[in-house]
CSV table of C-alpha atoms in Angstrom, one decimal:
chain,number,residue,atom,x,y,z
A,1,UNK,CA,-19.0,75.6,-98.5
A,2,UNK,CA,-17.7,74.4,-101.8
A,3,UNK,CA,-16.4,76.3,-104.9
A,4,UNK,CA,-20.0,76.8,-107.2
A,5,UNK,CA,-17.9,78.4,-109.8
A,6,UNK,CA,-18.0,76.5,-112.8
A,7,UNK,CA,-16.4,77.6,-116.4
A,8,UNK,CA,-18.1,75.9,-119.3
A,9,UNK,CA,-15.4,77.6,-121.9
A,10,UNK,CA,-13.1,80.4,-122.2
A,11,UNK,CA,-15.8,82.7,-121.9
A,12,UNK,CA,-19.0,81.0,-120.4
A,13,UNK,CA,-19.3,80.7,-116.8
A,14,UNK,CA,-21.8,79.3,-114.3
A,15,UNK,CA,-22.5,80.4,-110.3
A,16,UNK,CA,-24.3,77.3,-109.3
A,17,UNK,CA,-24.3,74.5,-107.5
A,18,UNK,CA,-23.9,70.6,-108.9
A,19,UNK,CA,-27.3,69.8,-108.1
A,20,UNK,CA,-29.1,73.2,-109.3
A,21,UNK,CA,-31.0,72.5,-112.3
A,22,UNK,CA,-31.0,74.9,-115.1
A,23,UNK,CA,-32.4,74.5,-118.4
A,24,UNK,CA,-30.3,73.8,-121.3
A,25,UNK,CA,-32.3,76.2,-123.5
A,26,UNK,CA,-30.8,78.9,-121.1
A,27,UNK,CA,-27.1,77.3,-121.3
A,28,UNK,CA,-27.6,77.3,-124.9
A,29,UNK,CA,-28.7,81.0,-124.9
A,30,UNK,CA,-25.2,82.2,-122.4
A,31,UNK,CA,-23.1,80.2,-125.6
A,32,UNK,CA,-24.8,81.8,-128.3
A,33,UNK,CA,-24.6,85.1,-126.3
A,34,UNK,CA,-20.9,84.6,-125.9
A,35,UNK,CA,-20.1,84.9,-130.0
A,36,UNK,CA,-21.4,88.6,-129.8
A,37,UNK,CA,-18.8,90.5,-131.2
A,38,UNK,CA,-17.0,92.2,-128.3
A,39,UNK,CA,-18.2,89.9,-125.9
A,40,UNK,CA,-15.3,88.9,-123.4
A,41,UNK,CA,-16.9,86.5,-120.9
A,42,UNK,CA,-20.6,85.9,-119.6
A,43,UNK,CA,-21.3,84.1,-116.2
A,44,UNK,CA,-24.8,82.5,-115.8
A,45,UNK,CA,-25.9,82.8,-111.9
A,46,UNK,CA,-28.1,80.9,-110.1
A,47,UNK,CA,-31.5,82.2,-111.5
A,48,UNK,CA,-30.2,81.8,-114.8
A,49,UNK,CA,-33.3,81.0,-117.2
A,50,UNK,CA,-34.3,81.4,-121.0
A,51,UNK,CA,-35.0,84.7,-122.3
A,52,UNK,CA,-36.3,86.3,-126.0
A,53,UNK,CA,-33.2,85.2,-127.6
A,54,UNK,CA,-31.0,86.5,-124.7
A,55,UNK,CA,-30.8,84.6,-121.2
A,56,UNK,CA,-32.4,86.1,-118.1
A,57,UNK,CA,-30.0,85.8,-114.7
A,58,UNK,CA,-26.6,86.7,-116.5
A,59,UNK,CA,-23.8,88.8,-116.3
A,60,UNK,CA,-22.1,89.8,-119.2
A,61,UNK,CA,-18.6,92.0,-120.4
A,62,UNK,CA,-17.9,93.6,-123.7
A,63,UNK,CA,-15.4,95.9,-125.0
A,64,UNK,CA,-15.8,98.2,-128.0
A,65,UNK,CA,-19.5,97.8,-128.1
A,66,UNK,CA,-22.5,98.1,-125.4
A,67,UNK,CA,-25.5,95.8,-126.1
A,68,UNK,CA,-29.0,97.5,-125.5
A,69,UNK,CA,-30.8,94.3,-125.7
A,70,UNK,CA,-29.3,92.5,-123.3
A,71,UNK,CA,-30.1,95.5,-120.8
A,72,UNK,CA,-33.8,94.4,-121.7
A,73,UNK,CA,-36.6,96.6,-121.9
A,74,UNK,CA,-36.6,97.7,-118.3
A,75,UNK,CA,-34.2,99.4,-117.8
A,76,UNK,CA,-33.1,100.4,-113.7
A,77,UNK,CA,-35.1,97.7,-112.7
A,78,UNK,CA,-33.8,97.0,-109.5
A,79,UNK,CA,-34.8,96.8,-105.2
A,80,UNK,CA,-35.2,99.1,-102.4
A,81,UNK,CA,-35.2,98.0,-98.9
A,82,UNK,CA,-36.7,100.1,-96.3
A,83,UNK,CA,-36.5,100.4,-92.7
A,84,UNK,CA,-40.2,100.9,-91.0
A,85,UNK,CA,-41.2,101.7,-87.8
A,86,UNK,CA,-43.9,99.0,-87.9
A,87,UNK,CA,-43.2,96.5,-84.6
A,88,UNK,CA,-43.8,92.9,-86.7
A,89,UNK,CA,-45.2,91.4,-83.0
A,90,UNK,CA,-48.3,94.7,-83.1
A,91,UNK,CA,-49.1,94.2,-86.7
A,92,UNK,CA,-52.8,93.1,-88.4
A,93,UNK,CA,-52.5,92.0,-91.8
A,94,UNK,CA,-55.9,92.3,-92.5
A,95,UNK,CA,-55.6,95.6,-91.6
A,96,UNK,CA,-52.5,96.6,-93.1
A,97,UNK,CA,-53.8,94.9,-96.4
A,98,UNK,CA,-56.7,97.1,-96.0
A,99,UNK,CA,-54.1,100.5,-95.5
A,100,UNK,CA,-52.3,100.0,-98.6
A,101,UNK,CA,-54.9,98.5,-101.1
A,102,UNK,CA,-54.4,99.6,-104.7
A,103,UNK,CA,-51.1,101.5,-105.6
A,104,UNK,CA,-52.0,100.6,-109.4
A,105,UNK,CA,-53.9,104.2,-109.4
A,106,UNK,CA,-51.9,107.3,-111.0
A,107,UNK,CA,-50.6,109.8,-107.8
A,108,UNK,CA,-53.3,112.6,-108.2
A,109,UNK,CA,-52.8,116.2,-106.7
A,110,UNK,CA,-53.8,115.7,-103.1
A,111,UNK,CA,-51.3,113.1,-102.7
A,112,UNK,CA,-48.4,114.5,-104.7
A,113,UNK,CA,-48.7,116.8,-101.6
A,114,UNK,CA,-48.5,115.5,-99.2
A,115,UNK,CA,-45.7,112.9,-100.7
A,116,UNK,CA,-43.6,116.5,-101.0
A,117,UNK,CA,-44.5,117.3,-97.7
A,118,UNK,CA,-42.9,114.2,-96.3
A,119,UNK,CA,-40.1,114.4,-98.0
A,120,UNK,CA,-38.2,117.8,-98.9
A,121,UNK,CA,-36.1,115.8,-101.7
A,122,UNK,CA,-38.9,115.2,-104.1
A,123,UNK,CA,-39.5,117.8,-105.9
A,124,UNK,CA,-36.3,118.5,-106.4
A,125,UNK,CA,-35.6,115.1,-107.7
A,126,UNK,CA,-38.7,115.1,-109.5
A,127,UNK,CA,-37.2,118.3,-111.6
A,128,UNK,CA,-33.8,116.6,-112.4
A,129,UNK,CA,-35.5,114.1,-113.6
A,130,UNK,CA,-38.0,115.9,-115.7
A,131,UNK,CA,-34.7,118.0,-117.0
A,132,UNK,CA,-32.9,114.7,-118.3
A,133,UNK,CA,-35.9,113.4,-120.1
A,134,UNK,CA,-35.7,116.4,-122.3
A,135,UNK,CA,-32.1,116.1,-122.3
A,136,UNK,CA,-32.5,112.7,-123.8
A,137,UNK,CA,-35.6,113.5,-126.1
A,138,UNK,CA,-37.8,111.3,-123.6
A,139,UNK,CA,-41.8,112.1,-123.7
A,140,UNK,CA,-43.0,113.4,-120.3
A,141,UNK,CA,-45.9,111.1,-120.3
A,142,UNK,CA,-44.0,108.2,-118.2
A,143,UNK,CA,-44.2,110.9,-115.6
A,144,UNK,CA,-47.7,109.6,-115.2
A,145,UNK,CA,-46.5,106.0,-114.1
A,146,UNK,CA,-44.4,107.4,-111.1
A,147,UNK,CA,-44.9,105.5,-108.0
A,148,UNK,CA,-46.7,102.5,-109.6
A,149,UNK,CA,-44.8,98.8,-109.1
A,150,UNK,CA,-46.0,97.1,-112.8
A,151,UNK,CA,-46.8,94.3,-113.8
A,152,UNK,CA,-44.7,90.6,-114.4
A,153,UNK,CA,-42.8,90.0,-111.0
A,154,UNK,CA,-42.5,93.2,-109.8
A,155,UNK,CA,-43.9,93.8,-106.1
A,156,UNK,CA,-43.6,95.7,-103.1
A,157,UNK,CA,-44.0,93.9,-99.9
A,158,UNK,CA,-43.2,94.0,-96.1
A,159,UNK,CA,-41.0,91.6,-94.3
A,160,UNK,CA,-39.6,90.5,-90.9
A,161,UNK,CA,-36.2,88.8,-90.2
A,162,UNK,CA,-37.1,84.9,-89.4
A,163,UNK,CA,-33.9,84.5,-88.3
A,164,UNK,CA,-30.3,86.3,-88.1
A,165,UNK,CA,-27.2,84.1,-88.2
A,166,UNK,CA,-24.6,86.4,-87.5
A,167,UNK,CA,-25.6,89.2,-84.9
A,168,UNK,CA,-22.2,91.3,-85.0
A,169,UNK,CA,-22.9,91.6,-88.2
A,170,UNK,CA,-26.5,92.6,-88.1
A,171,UNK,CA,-25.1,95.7,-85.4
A,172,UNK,CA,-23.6,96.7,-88.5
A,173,UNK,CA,-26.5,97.4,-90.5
A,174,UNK,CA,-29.5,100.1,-89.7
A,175,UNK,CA,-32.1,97.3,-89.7
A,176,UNK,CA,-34.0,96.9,-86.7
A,177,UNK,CA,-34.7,93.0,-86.2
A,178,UNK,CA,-38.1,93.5,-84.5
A,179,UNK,CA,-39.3,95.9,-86.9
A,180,UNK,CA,-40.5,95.5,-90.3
A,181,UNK,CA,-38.8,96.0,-93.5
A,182,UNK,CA,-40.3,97.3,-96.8
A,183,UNK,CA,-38.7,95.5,-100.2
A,184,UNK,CA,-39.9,96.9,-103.5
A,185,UNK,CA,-38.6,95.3,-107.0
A,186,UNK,CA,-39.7,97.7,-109.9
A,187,UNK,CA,-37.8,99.5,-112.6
A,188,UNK,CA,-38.9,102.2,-115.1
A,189,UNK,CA,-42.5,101.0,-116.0
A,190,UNK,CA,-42.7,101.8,-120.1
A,191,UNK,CA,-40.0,104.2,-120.3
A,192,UNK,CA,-37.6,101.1,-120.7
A,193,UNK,CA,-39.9,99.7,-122.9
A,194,UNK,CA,-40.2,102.2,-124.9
A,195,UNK,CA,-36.1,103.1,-125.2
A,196,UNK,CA,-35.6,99.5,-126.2
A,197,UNK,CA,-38.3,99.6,-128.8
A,198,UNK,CA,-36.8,102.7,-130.4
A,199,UNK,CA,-33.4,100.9,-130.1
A,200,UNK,CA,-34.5,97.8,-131.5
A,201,UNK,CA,-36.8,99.3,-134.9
A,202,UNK,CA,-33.4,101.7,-135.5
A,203,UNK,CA,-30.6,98.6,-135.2
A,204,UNK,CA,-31.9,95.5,-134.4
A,205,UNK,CA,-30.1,93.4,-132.0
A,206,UNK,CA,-27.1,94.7,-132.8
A,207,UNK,CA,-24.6,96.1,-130.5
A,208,UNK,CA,-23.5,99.8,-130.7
A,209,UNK,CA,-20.0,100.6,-130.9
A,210,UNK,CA,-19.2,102.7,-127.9
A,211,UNK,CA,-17.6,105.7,-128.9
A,212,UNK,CA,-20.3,106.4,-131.9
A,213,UNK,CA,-23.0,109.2,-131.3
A,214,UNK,CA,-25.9,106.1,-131.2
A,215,UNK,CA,-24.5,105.1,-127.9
A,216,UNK,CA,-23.9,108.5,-126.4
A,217,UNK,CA,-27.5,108.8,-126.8
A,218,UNK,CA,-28.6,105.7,-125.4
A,219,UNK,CA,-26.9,106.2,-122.7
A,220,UNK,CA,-28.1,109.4,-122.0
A,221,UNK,CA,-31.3,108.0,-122.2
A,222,UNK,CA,-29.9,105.2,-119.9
A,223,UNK,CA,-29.5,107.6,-117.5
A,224,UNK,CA,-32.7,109.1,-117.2
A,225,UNK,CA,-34.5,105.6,-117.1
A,226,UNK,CA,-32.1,104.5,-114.4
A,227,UNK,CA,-33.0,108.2,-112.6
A,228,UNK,CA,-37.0,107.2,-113.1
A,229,UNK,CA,-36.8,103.7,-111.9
A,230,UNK,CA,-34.6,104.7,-108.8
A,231,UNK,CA,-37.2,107.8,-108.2
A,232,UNK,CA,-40.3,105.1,-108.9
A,233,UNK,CA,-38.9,102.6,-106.0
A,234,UNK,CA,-38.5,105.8,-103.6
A,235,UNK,CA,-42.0,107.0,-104.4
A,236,UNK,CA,-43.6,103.8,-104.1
A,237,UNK,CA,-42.1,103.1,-100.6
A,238,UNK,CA,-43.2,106.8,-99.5
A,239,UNK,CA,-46.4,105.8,-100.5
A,240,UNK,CA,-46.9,102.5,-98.7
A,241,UNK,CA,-45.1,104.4,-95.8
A,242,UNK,CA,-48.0,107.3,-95.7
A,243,UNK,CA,-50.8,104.3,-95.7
A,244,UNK,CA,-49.5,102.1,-93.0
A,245,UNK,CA,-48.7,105.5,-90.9
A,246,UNK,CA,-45.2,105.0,-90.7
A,247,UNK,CA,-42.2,106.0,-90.8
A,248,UNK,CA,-39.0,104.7,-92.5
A,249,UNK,CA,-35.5,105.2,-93.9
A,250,UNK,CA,-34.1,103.8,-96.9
A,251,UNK,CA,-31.0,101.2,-96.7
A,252,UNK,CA,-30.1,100.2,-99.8
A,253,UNK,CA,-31.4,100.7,-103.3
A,254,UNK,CA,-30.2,98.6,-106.3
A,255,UNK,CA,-30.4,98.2,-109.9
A,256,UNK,CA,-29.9,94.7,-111.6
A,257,UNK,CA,-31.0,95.7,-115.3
A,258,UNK,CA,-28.1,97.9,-116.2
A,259,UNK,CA,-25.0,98.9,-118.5
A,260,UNK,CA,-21.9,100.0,-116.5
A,261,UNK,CA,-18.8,101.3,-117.4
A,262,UNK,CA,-16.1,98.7,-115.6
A,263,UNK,CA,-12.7,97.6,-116.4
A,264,UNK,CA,-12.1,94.2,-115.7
A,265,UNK,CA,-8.6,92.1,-115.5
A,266,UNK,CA,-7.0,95.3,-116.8
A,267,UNK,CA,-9.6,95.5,-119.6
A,268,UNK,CA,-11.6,98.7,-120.0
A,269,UNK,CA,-15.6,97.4,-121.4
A,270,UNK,CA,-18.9,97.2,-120.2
């Protein structure tokens, strides 16, 4: 298949293929990105594209300092895929467009019932959640946003496998092939925003060293954001679930706007 892994410098990287066009604003970003101080290496992947000052579709690893602003301000956005018990060859779209309609509406009391009723987790979860948004000084407002996708590219949507390439592979996996599956990309609505915003107004785009008490408390409030946008995803799917009058399990659940802890070649960093 071809080695797509090209190194630009010492510390810039690209995943991409020779004849994938990227934009040279976006190279240009991953360079400028690289002379952060505490920045060890940064590899562009293949949706690699301009951002505000910071490039959107890149991985990056520091030492000695975590960079809130490259997290972005939505924080824990990620996907969840979901198996359904919807047969693709009996469904309606026009009907199941009907079903699911608007999920732009706050979840009022009716529903919040019967959403815990479905699951026995929820309010549990819902209460660890609530707890670290006080742990991190977090208004409870955002609660309010729970179980709505957003704006920009965020989107919940049902598929069907058009084709499966390995099938001893696939017998690995809980999905069903002639069933559908239920994707939804969203993250944690303006709670993110709103962390990044403090972040921003208090430092700037400046990193934060990681043992000071300024990045203890982002992280903390991290945390909670990652806990919301994880919850959000799960709630969202229960909801589109309770419409379509189906059930469904969740496979996999992932963020991609994130700070980890990792140690890489022997290096401890983020």
């Amino acid at each position: 298949m071809g080695n797509f892994f090209q190194k630009l410098t010492d510390r810039v990287s690209l995943v991409a293929t020779d004849s994938l066009w990227l934009e040279d604003a976006a190279i240009q970003q991953l360079k400028t990105t690289a002379q952060l101080p505490g920045m060890q290496q940064v590899v562009g992947l293949p949706d690699l594209h301009p951002g505000r000052g910071y490039p959107v579709g890149a991985a990056f690893f520091t030492s000695e300092r975590l960079y809130p602003a490259l997290v972005g301000n939505d924080i824990g956005c990620g996907m969840s895929l979901w198996q359904t018990d919807l047969l693709a060859s009996k469904i309606k779209l026009d009907k199941l467009d009907r079903q699911i309609a608007c999920l732009d509406d706050a979840i009022d009391a009716d529903e919040w019932k019967l959403l815990f009723s479905v699951d026995a987790t929820l309010a549990d979860r819902l209460q660890i959640l609530t707890a670290q948004l006080d742990a991190a000084k977090l208004d409870f407002f955002h609660l309010k946003s729970l179980g709505t996708i957003g704006g920009g590219n965020h989107f919940a949507e049902l598929q069907f496998l058009d084709k499966i390439h390995d099938e001893s592979l696939l017998a690995k996996t809980p999905i069903h092939p002639k069933q559908l599956l239920l994707l939804v990309h969203s993250g944690s609505r303006g709670l993110g925003q709103l962390i990044l915003r403090a972040h921003v107004d208090a430092f700037g785009h400046d990193g934060l060293a990681t043992e000071s008490q300024e990045a203890t408390a982002y992280l903390r409030q991290h945390a909670a954001a990652l806990e919301f946008a994880r919850l959000n995803r799960n709630i969202i799917a229960l909801r589109i679930l309770q419409r379509v009058r189906s059930g469904g399990a969740p496979i996999l659940d992932i963020h991609h706007n994130t700070v980890t802890s990792a140690n890489f070649s022997g290096k401890q960093g983020w």
